[in-house]
Amino acid sequence: MTESGVDTVLPASVEGWLALLEERHGQRIELGLARVAAVRARMKADCAAVVITVGGTNGKGSCCAMLEAILLASGYRVGCYTSPHLLRYNERVRIDGREVDDAALVAGFAAVEAARADTALTYFEHGTLAAWQVFADAKPDVIVLEVGLGGRLDAVNVFDADCALVSSVAMDHMDYLGDTREAIGFEKAGIFRGGRPAVCGDPQPPATLVEHAAAVGAELWISGRDFGFGGDRQQWGYWRYAQPPREGALVRRGGLAYPSLRGANQLLNAAAVITVLECLRHCIPVSMQHVRQGLMLVELPGRFQVLPGRPAVVLDVAHNPQAAGVLADNLGNMGFYPETWAVFGMLADKDVAAVVKLMAGRIDHWLLADLPGPRGLPAAALADKVRALKEDADVRCFDSPSAAYAAAQKLLAENDRIVVFGSFLTVADVLGAVAAARRG
């Protein structure tokens, strides 16, 4: 049925469904759980899987990937829902480490459509419920859900987590979540549930997050207080107290290989992930051997991803100041490169000036790109931000990230490097160009 109640033929392809949802609801953000909860109740898509919900400003994608890899290494059937995607919508919904096929997604979209009646759903809400239908049909042992925005009012939060993880709390999406860490921390903490474990990977969580956990009766584990890590260049070790906060015997897990995901910040994420699994060991036991195996095999495109070959090409979806600071540190740890060429595109509602300031010391040449859509910032506006920081900066503008990337490949020397960053859209466009070039 259409919104007006007139019979219509439902799409038979994923592309058709996405076009319909974009036309009907667009990509607008409309926080709130009432609509999603009402449709979910009518769907009757029950699933007995253990649910792990992952939120946070940065790092949640890495945490989801690590959880998925470790659980798969342990022999569990795993459903994983993440967003946004880079190249194909199917990336958002995986079962046993593989993107689900079009037929499963089409069936999921149709099930939501049949249940929603006259309830309007946003693009993300419809997709979230469709993913849950796919999981309900597949009956995995564990479902990992990544929050889209915030937590408390995000569509994912309509599902109760057996364990919730907040990877970090930083300034982003301030139009929706508030303009202080305290306000944002409260929104992130909304995924916590009473009587269930809640893990915070941020060593300095806002007081609002800690207070909300106490108010709902969640068992809160905080990085650096209740669990943590240490190591050298060869290996690292994990530790936790038997109970938070700092109660009981100290448990240690040593001899861990570094995660295959690059960047020093990944140990923060890995320690939080291990804590989640330790909290759930009564229902999904995982051996340390499988933890090691999962961390060594985990992959996640676009998170400090270094393409093989020369010149060095780094892709990172860093799009807020915290993520940009981590990227700058990681670039500094890569070794010496004579020149670094940035392919940079951002959305207009981000803190562009802060990102530019944090990255400026690592960039010699700026190849700036227009991004599509109403939120996309024109390259000329990016150029103004860069020149405001450094008047004589080498700045060039292009109509797309892939065009900027093609120019960088012609301009740089063999020992230079390219860093592509600023938005999922920036990285996706360049990854698409790289894939097309490989296909010949």
CSV table of C-alpha atoms in Angstrom, one decimal:
chain,number,residue,atom,x,y,z
A,1,MET,CA,0.0,0.0,0.0
A,2,THR,CA,1.1,3.6,-0.6
A,3,GLU,CA,0.8,6.4,1.9
A,4,SER,CA,-2.6,7.3,0.3
A,5,GLY,CA,-3.9,3.7,0.7
A,6,VAL,CA,-3.8,3.0,-3.1
A,7,ASP,CA,-2.5,-0.4,-4.1
A,8,THR,CA,1.0,-0.3,-5.6
A,9,VAL,CA,3.5,-2.8,-6.8
A,10,LEU,CA,6.4,-3.2,-4.4
A,11,PRO,CA,9.9,-3.0,-5.7
A,12,ALA,CA,11.6,-6.3,-6.7
A,13,SER,CA,15.2,-5.1,-6.2
A,14,VAL,CA,17.3,-3.5,-3.4
A,15,GLU,CA,17.9,-0.5,-5.7
A,16,GLY,CA,14.2,-0.2,-6.2
A,17,TRP,CA,13.5,-0.2,-2.5
A,18,LEU,CA,16.2,2.3,-1.7
A,19,ALA,CA,14.9,4.6,-4.4
A,20,LEU,CA,11.4,4.3,-3.0
A,21,LEU,CA,12.5,5.0,0.6
A,22,GLU,CA,14.5,8.0,-0.6
A,23,GLU,CA,11.6,9.4,-2.5
A,24,ARG,CA,9.1,8.7,0.3
A,25,HIS,CA,11.1,9.7,3.3
A,26,GLY,CA,14.4,11.0,2.1
A,27,GLN,CA,17.6,10.7,4.1
A,28,ARG,CA,16.2,13.0,6.8
A,29,ILE,CA,17.0,12.4,10.5
A,30,GLU,CA,14.0,12.2,12.7
A,31,LEU,CA,14.9,10.8,16.1
A,32,GLY,CA,12.4,9.0,18.2
A,33,LEU,CA,11.4,5.4,19.0
A,34,ALA,CA,7.6,5.5,19.0
A,35,ARG,CA,7.2,4.8,15.2
A,36,VAL,CA,9.8,2.1,15.1
A,37,ALA,CA,8.5,0.4,18.2
A,38,ALA,CA,4.9,0.4,16.8
A,39,VAL,CA,6.0,-1.2,13.6
A,40,ARG,CA,8.3,-3.7,15.3
A,41,ALA,CA,5.4,-4.9,17.5
A,42,ARG,CA,3.3,-5.5,14.4
A,43,MET,CA,6.1,-7.4,12.6
A,44,LYS,CA,6.3,-10.1,15.3
A,45,ALA,CA,9.9,-10.8,14.1
A,46,ASP,CA,11.1,-12.6,17.2
A,47,CYS,CA,14.7,-13.7,17.6
A,48,ALA,CA,16.3,-15.4,20.6
A,49,ALA,CA,19.9,-14.3,19.7
A,50,VAL,CA,22.2,-12.5,22.2
A,51,VAL,CA,22.1,-8.8,21.3
A,52,ILE,CA,25.1,-6.5,21.6
A,53,THR,CA,24.5,-2.8,20.8
A,54,VAL,CA,27.4,-0.6,20.0
A,55,GLY,CA,27.3,3.2,20.1
A,56,GLY,CA,29.8,6.0,20.4
A,57,THR,CA,31.1,9.0,18.5
A,58,ASN,CA,34.2,7.2,17.0
A,59,GLY,CA,35.3,3.6,17.1
A,60,LYS,CA,32.0,1.9,17.0
A,61,GLY,CA,32.5,0.5,13.5
A,62,SER,CA,35.9,-1.0,14.6
A,63,CYS,CA,34.3,-2.5,17.7
A,64,CYS,CA,31.5,-4.1,15.7
A,65,ALA,CA,34.1,-5.6,13.3
A,66,MET,CA,36.2,-7.0,16.1
A,67,LEU,CA,33.1,-8.5,17.8
A,68,GLU,CA,32.0,-10.1,14.6
A,69,ALA,CA,35.5,-11.5,13.8
A,70,ILE,CA,36.0,-12.9,17.3
A,71,LEU,CA,32.5,-14.5,17.5
A,72,LEU,CA,32.9,-16.0,14.1
A,73,ALA,CA,36.3,-17.4,15.0
A,74,SER,CA,34.5,-19.0,18.0
A,75,GLY,CA,32.1,-20.8,15.8
A,76,TYR,CA,29.0,-18.7,16.5
A,77,ARG,CA,26.5,-17.6,13.8
A,78,VAL,CA,26.6,-13.9,13.8
A,79,GLY,CA,24.3,-11.2,12.4
A,80,CYS,CA,25.9,-7.7,12.1
A,81,TYR,CA,24.1,-4.5,11.2
A,82,THR,CA,26.3,-1.4,10.6
A,83,SER,CA,26.0,2.0,8.8
A,84,PRO,CA,26.6,3.8,6.6
A,85,HIS,CA,27.8,1.7,3.7
A,86,LEU,CA,30.7,2.6,1.4
A,87,LEU,CA,29.9,0.9,-1.9
A,88,ARG,CA,26.8,-1.3,-1.6
A,89,TYR,CA,23.8,-1.1,0.8
A,90,ASN,CA,24.3,-4.9,1.4
A,91,GLU,CA,27.4,-4.0,3.4
A,92,ARG,CA,25.1,-2.9,6.2
A,93,VAL,CA,23.6,-6.3,6.9
A,94,ARG,CA,25.9,-9.3,7.2
A,95,ILE,CA,25.4,-12.9,8.4
A,96,ASP,CA,28.4,-15.0,9.2
A,97,GLY,CA,30.7,-12.3,7.9
A,98,ARG,CA,29.1,-12.1,4.5
A,99,GLU,CA,26.9,-9.5,3.1
A,100,VAL,CA,23.3,-10.8,2.7
A,101,ASP,CA,22.0,-11.3,-0.8
A,102,ASP,CA,19.5,-9.0,-2.5
A,103,ALA,CA,16.6,-11.5,-2.0
A,104,ALA,CA,16.9,-11.5,1.8
A,105,LEU,CA,17.0,-7.6,1.9
A,106,VAL,CA,14.0,-7.3,-0.5
A,107,ALA,CA,12.1,-9.7,1.8
A,108,GLY,CA,13.1,-7.7,4.8
A,109,PHE,CA,12.0,-4.4,3.2
A,110,ALA,CA,8.7,-6.0,2.2
A,111,ALA,CA,8.0,-7.3,5.7
A,112,VAL,CA,8.4,-3.9,7.2
A,113,GLU,CA,6.2,-2.4,4.5
A,114,ALA,CA,3.5,-4.9,5.3
A,115,ALA,CA,3.6,-4.1,9.0
A,116,ARG,CA,3.9,-0.4,9.0
A,117,ALA,CA,0.4,0.4,7.7
A,118,ASP,CA,0.1,4.2,7.8
A,119,THR,CA,3.1,4.7,10.1
A,120,ALA,CA,5.8,6.8,8.4
A,121,LEU,CA,9.4,5.6,8.8
A,122,THR,CA,12.6,7.3,7.8
A,123,TYR,CA,15.1,5.6,5.4
A,124,PHE,CA,17.2,4.5,8.4
A,125,GLU,CA,14.3,3.3,10.4
A,126,HIS,CA,12.9,1.2,7.6
A,127,GLY,CA,16.3,-0.3,6.9
A,128,THR,CA,16.9,-1.1,10.6
A,129,LEU,CA,13.7,-3.0,10.9
A,130,ALA,CA,14.4,-4.8,7.6
A,131,ALA,CA,17.8,-5.9,8.9
A,132,TRP,CA,16.1,-7.2,12.1
A,133,GLN,CA,13.7,-9.2,9.9
A,134,VAL,CA,16.6,-10.7,8.0
A,135,PHE,CA,18.2,-11.7,11.3
A,136,ALA,CA,15.0,-13.2,12.6
A,137,ASP,CA,14.7,-15.3,9.5
A,138,ALA,CA,18.3,-16.5,9.7
A,139,LYS,CA,18.3,-17.1,13.5
A,140,PRO,CA,21.9,-16.3,14.3
A,141,ASP,CA,23.4,-17.0,17.8
A,142,VAL,CA,24.5,-13.3,18.3
A,143,ILE,CA,23.4,-10.1,16.7
A,144,VAL,CA,25.7,-7.0,16.8
A,145,LEU,CA,23.9,-3.7,16.2
A,146,GLU,CA,25.6,-0.4,15.5
A,147,VAL,CA,23.8,2.7,16.5
A,148,GLY,CA,23.3,5.2,13.7
A,149,LEU,CA,23.2,8.5,15.6
A,150,GLY,CA,23.3,9.1,19.3
A,151,GLY,CA,21.7,6.2,21.1
A,152,ARG,CA,18.7,7.0,23.3
A,153,LEU,CA,16.4,7.9,20.4
A,154,ASP,CA,18.1,6.0,17.6
A,155,ALA,CA,16.1,3.3,15.8
A,156,VAL,CA,18.5,0.6,16.9
A,157,ASN,CA,17.6,1.3,20.5
A,158,VAL,CA,14.2,-0.3,20.1
A,159,PHE,CA,16.0,-3.6,20.6
A,160,ASP,CA,17.1,-4.4,24.1
A,161,ALA,CA,20.8,-5.1,24.4
A,162,ASP,CA,22.1,-8.0,26.5
A,163,CYS,CA,25.3,-5.9,26.7
A,164,ALA,CA,25.8,-2.3,25.4
A,165,LEU,CA,29.1,-0.7,24.5
A,166,VAL,CA,29.8,3.0,24.1
A,167,SER,CA,33.2,3.3,22.4
A,168,SER,CA,33.8,7.0,22.9
A,169,VAL,CA,32.1,10.3,23.5
A,170,ALA,CA,33.1,13.4,21.5
A,171,MET,CA,31.6,16.4,19.8
A,172,ASP,CA,29.6,15.5,16.7
A,173,HIS,CA,26.0,15.7,15.4
A,174,MET,CA,25.6,18.6,17.8
A,175,ASP,CA,22.4,19.8,16.1
A,176,TYR,CA,20.7,16.6,17.3
A,177,LEU,CA,22.6,15.5,20.4
A,178,GLY,CA,23.6,18.7,22.2
A,179,ASP,CA,26.6,21.0,22.2
A,180,THR,CA,28.5,19.6,25.2
A,181,ARG,CA,30.0,16.2,26.0
A,182,GLU,CA,27.7,16.0,28.9
A,183,ALA,CA,24.6,16.3,26.7
A,184,ILE,CA,26.1,13.9,24.1
A,185,GLY,CA,27.1,11.4,26.8
A,186,PHE,CA,23.6,11.2,28.1
A,187,GLU,CA,22.3,10.4,24.6
A,188,LYS,CA,24.9,7.7,24.1
A,189,ALA,CA,24.1,6.1,27.5
A,190,GLY,CA,20.5,5.6,26.4
A,191,ILE,CA,21.4,2.2,25.0
A,192,PHE,CA,22.2,0.9,28.6
A,193,ARG,CA,19.7,-1.5,30.2
A,194,GLY,CA,19.0,-2.1,33.8
A,195,GLY,CA,20.5,-5.2,35.3
A,196,ARG,CA,22.7,-5.8,32.3
A,197,PRO,CA,26.4,-5.0,31.6
A,198,ALA,CA,27.3,-1.7,30.0
A,199,VAL,CA,30.9,-1.0,28.8
A,200,CYS,CA,32.4,2.4,28.2
A,201,GLY,CA,35.6,2.5,26.1
A,202,ASP,CA,36.2,6.2,26.8
A,203,PRO,CA,38.6,6.5,29.8
A,204,GLN,CA,37.1,9.9,30.6
A,205,PRO,CA,33.3,9.5,30.2
A,206,PRO,CA,31.0,12.4,30.9
A,207,ALA,CA,29.4,12.4,34.3
A,208,THR,CA,26.0,12.1,32.6
A,209,LEU,CA,26.9,8.7,31.1
A,210,VAL,CA,28.0,7.4,34.5
A,211,GLU,CA,24.9,8.8,36.3
A,212,HIS,CA,22.5,7.4,33.7
A,213,ALA,CA,24.0,3.9,34.1
A,214,ALA,CA,23.5,4.2,37.8
A,215,ALA,CA,19.9,5.5,37.4
A,216,VAL,CA,18.8,2.6,35.2
A,217,GLY,CA,20.7,0.0,37.2
A,218,ALA,CA,23.2,-1.0,34.5
A,219,GLU,CA,26.5,-2.7,35.5
A,220,LEU,CA,29.0,-0.2,34.2
A,221,TRP,CA,32.5,-1.1,33.2
A,222,ILE,CA,34.8,1.9,32.4
A,223,SER,CA,38.1,1.8,30.5
A,224,GLY,CA,41.1,2.5,32.8
A,225,ARG,CA,39.0,2.1,35.9
A,226,ASP,CA,37.5,-1.4,35.7
A,227,PHE,CA,39.5,-2.8,32.7
A,228,GLY,CA,42.4,-1.8,30.5
A,229,PHE,CA,45.5,-2.8,28.6
A,230,GLY,CA,49.2,-2.5,28.4
A,231,GLY,CA,52.0,-3.8,26.2
A,232,ASP,CA,55.1,-3.4,24.2
A,233,ARG,CA,56.0,-3.5,20.5
A,234,GLN,CA,55.6,-7.3,20.3
A,235,GLN,CA,52.3,-8.0,22.1
A,236,TRP,CA,49.8,-6.6,24.6
A,237,GLY,CA,47.8,-7.7,27.6
A,238,TYR,CA,44.3,-7.1,28.9
A,239,TRP,CA,43.2,-6.8,32.5
A,240,ARG,CA,39.9,-6.4,34.3
A,241,TYR,CA,38.6,-6.5,37.9
A,242,ALA,CA,36.2,-9.3,38.7
A,243,GLN,CA,33.4,-6.7,39.3
A,244,PRO,CA,33.2,-3.0,38.7
A,245,PRO,CA,34.2,-0.6,40.1
A,246,ARG,CA,37.6,-2.0,41.0
A,247,GLU,CA,36.2,-4.9,43.0
A,248,GLY,CA,37.3,-8.4,43.3
A,249,ALA,CA,40.4,-10.2,42.0
A,250,LEU,CA,42.3,-8.8,39.0
A,251,VAL,CA,42.0,-11.0,35.9
A,252,ARG,CA,44.7,-10.8,33.3
A,253,ARG,CA,44.9,-12.0,29.7
A,254,GLY,CA,48.3,-11.8,28.2
A,255,GLY,CA,50.2,-12.6,25.0
A,256,LEU,CA,47.7,-10.9,22.7
A,257,ALA,CA,48.7,-10.0,19.1
A,258,TYR,CA,47.9,-6.5,18.0
A,259,PRO,CA,44.6,-6.1,16.0
A,260,SER,CA,45.0,-6.1,12.3
A,261,LEU,CA,43.2,-2.8,12.2
A,262,ARG,CA,45.8,-0.1,12.2
A,263,GLY,CA,46.2,2.7,14.7
A,264,ALA,CA,47.2,3.0,18.3
A,265,ASN,CA,43.5,3.7,19.3
A,266,GLN,CA,42.5,0.2,18.3
A,267,LEU,CA,43.8,-1.2,21.6
A,268,LEU,CA,41.2,1.0,23.4
A,269,ASN,CA,38.6,-0.6,21.1
A,270,ALA,CA,39.9,-4.1,21.5
A,271,ALA,CA,40.0,-3.9,25.3
A,272,ALA,CA,36.4,-2.7,25.3
A,273,VAL,CA,35.4,-5.5,23.0
A,274,ILE,CA,37.0,-8.1,25.2
A,275,THR,CA,35.2,-6.7,28.2
A,276,VAL,CA,31.9,-7.1,26.4
A,277,LEU,CA,32.7,-10.8,25.7
A,278,GLU,CA,33.9,-11.3,29.3
A,279,CYS,CA,30.6,-9.9,30.5
A,280,LEU,CA,28.7,-12.3,28.3
A,281,ARG,CA,30.8,-15.4,28.9
A,282,HIS,CA,27.9,-17.1,30.7
A,283,CYS,CA,25.9,-17.3,27.5
A,284,ILE,CA,28.5,-17.0,24.7
A,285,PRO,CA,31.8,-18.2,26.0
A,286,VAL,CA,34.8,-17.3,24.0
A,287,SER,CA,38.3,-18.6,24.4
A,288,MET,CA,41.4,-16.3,24.4
A,289,GLN,CA,42.7,-18.3,21.4
A,290,HIS,CA,39.6,-17.2,19.4
A,291,VAL,CA,40.0,-13.7,20.7
A,292,ARG,CA,43.6,-13.7,19.3
A,293,GLN,CA,42.4,-15.2,16.0
A,294,GLY,CA,39.6,-12.7,15.6
A,295,LEU,CA,41.8,-9.7,16.3
A,296,MET,CA,44.4,-10.9,13.8
A,297,LEU,CA,41.8,-11.5,11.0
A,298,VAL,CA,39.5,-8.5,11.5
A,299,GLU,CA,39.1,-6.2,8.5
A,300,LEU,CA,37.2,-2.9,8.1
A,301,PRO,CA,37.5,-0.7,5.0
A,302,GLY,CA,38.0,3.0,5.4
A,303,ARG,CA,39.4,3.0,8.9
A,304,PHE,CA,43.1,3.9,8.5
A,305,GLN,CA,43.1,1.5,5.6
A,306,VAL,CA,46.4,1.4,3.8
A,307,LEU,CA,46.1,0.2,0.2
A,308,PRO,CA,48.8,-2.3,-1.0
A,309,GLY,CA,51.6,-1.1,-3.3
A,310,ARG,CA,53.3,2.3,-3.9
A,311,PRO,CA,52.8,5.1,-3.5
A,312,ALA,CA,51.2,4.7,0.0
A,313,VAL,CA,47.5,5.5,0.0
A,314,VAL,CA,45.6,5.8,3.3
A,315,LEU,CA,41.8,6.0,3.5
A,316,ASP,CA,40.1,7.1,6.7
A,317,VAL,CA,36.5,8.2,7.2
A,318,ALA,CA,37.6,10.7,9.9
A,319,HIS,CA,35.0,13.4,9.9
A,320,ASN,CA,35.1,15.1,13.3
A,321,PRO,CA,37.8,16.6,15.4
A,322,GLN,CA,38.4,13.5,17.6
A,323,ALA,CA,38.8,11.2,14.6
A,324,ALA,CA,41.0,13.7,12.8
A,325,GLY,CA,43.3,13.9,15.8
A,326,VAL,CA,43.6,10.1,15.9
A,327,LEU,CA,44.3,10.1,12.1
A,328,ALA,CA,47.0,12.8,12.5
A,329,ASP,CA,48.7,10.7,15.2
A,330,ASN,CA,48.5,7.6,13.1
A,331,LEU,CA,50.0,9.3,10.1
A,332,GLY,CA,52.8,10.6,12.2
A,333,ASN,CA,53.6,7.0,13.3
A,334,MET,CA,53.8,5.7,9.7
A,335,GLY,CA,57.4,6.8,9.1
A,336,PHE,CA,58.9,9.4,6.7
A,337,TYR,CA,57.3,10.5,3.5
A,338,PRO,CA,58.7,13.5,1.6
A,339,GLU,CA,55.2,14.9,0.7
A,340,THR,CA,51.7,14.1,1.8
A,341,TRP,CA,48.8,14.8,-0.6
A,342,ALA,CA,45.3,15.1,1.0
A,343,VAL,CA,42.1,14.2,-0.9
A,344,PHE,CA,39.7,16.0,1.3
A,345,GLY,CA,35.9,16.4,1.2
A,346,MET,CA,33.5,17.1,4.1
A,347,LEU,CA,29.9,17.7,4.9
A,348,ALA,CA,28.8,21.2,5.8
A,349,ASP,CA,27.4,20.3,9.2
A,350,LYS,CA,30.8,19.2,10.5
A,351,ASP,CA,33.4,21.1,12.4
A,352,VAL,CA,35.5,21.7,9.3
A,353,ALA,CA,37.8,24.3,10.8
A,354,ALA,CA,38.8,22.1,13.7
A,355,VAL,CA,39.5,19.1,11.4
A,356,VAL,CA,41.7,21.2,9.1
A,357,LYS,CA,43.6,22.6,12.1
A,358,LEU,CA,44.3,19.1,13.5
A,359,MET,CA,45.4,17.7,10.1
A,360,ALA,CA,47.3,20.8,8.8
A,361,GLY,CA,50.7,19.7,10.3
A,362,ARG,CA,50.5,16.4,8.3
A,363,ILE,CA,49.4,17.8,4.9
A,364,ASP,CA,51.6,19.4,2.3
A,365,HIS,CA,49.1,19.6,-0.6
A,366,TRP,CA,45.3,19.9,-0.4
A,367,LEU,CA,43.2,18.4,-3.2
A,368,LEU,CA,39.7,19.5,-2.2
A,369,ALA,CA,36.6,17.9,-3.5
A,370,ASP,CA,32.9,18.8,-3.8
A,371,LEU,CA,30.5,16.3,-2.1
A,372,PRO,CA,27.0,15.6,-3.5
A,373,GLY,CA,23.7,16.3,-1.8
A,374,PRO,CA,22.4,19.2,0.3
A,375,ARG,CA,24.9,18.6,3.1
A,376,GLY,CA,27.9,18.4,0.8
A,377,LEU,CA,30.4,21.3,1.2
A,378,PRO,CA,31.8,22.8,-2.0
A,379,ALA,CA,35.5,22.5,-2.5
A,380,ALA,CA,35.7,26.3,-2.7
A,381,ALA,CA,34.3,26.6,0.8
A,382,LEU,CA,36.9,24.0,2.0
A,383,ALA,CA,39.6,26.0,0.4
A,384,ASP,CA,38.6,29.1,2.4
A,385,LYS,CA,38.9,27.0,5.6
A,386,VAL,CA,42.4,25.8,4.7
A,387,ARG,CA,43.6,29.3,3.6
A,388,ALA,CA,42.2,30.8,6.7
A,389,LEU,CA,44.7,28.7,8.6
A,390,LYS,CA,47.6,29.0,6.1
A,391,GLU,CA,47.3,31.7,3.5
A,392,ASP,CA,49.9,30.3,1.2
A,393,ALA,CA,48.7,26.6,1.4
A,394,ASP,CA,48.9,24.6,-1.8
A,395,VAL,CA,45.1,24.2,-2.5
A,396,ARG,CA,43.4,22.8,-5.6
A,397,CYS,CA,39.7,22.2,-6.1
A,398,PHE,CA,37.9,19.3,-7.9
A,399,ASP,CA,34.3,18.3,-8.6
A,400,SER,CA,34.6,14.9,-6.9
A,401,PRO,CA,36.9,13.0,-4.6
A,402,SER,CA,37.7,10.5,-7.4
A,403,ALA,CA,38.8,13.4,-9.6
A,404,ALA,CA,41.0,14.7,-6.8
A,405,TYR,CA,42.5,11.3,-6.3
A,406,ALA,CA,43.2,10.9,-10.0
A,407,ALA,CA,45.1,14.2,-9.9
A,408,ALA,CA,47.0,13.2,-6.8
A,409,GLN,CA,48.3,10.1,-8.6
A,410,LYS,CA,49.7,12.2,-11.4
A,411,LEU,CA,51.2,14.8,-9.2
A,412,LEU,CA,53.0,12.9,-6.4
A,413,ALA,CA,56.3,11.2,-6.4
A,414,GLU,CA,56.7,7.5,-5.8
A,415,ASN,CA,57.8,8.0,-2.2
A,416,ASP,CA,55.0,10.4,-1.3
A,417,ARG,CA,51.7,9.4,0.1
A,418,ILE,CA,48.0,10.2,-0.4
A,419,VAL,CA,45.6,10.4,2.5
A,420,VAL,CA,41.9,10.3,1.6
A,421,PHE,CA,39.6,11.5,4.5
A,422,GLY,CA,36.8,13.8,5.7
A,423,SER,CA,33.7,11.8,5.1
A,424,PHE,CA,32.3,8.3,4.2
A,425,LEU,CA,31.3,9.9,0.9
A,426,THR,CA,34.9,10.9,0.2
A,427,VAL,CA,36.3,7.5,0.9
A,428,ALA,CA,33.5,5.7,-0.9
A,429,ASP,CA,34.0,7.6,-4.1
A,430,VAL,CA,37.7,6.9,-4.1
A,431,LEU,CA,37.2,3.2,-3.2
A,432,GLY,CA,34.8,3.0,-6.1
A,433,ALA,CA,37.4,4.5,-8.5
A,434,VAL,CA,40.1,2.1,-7.2
A,435,ALA,CA,37.8,-0.9,-7.7
A,436,ALA,CA,36.9,0.2,-11.2
A,437,ALA,CA,40.5,0.6,-12.1
A,438,ARG,CA,41.3,-2.9,-10.8
A,439,ARG,CA,38.5,-4.3,-13.0
A,440,GLY,CA,40.3,-2.7,-15.9
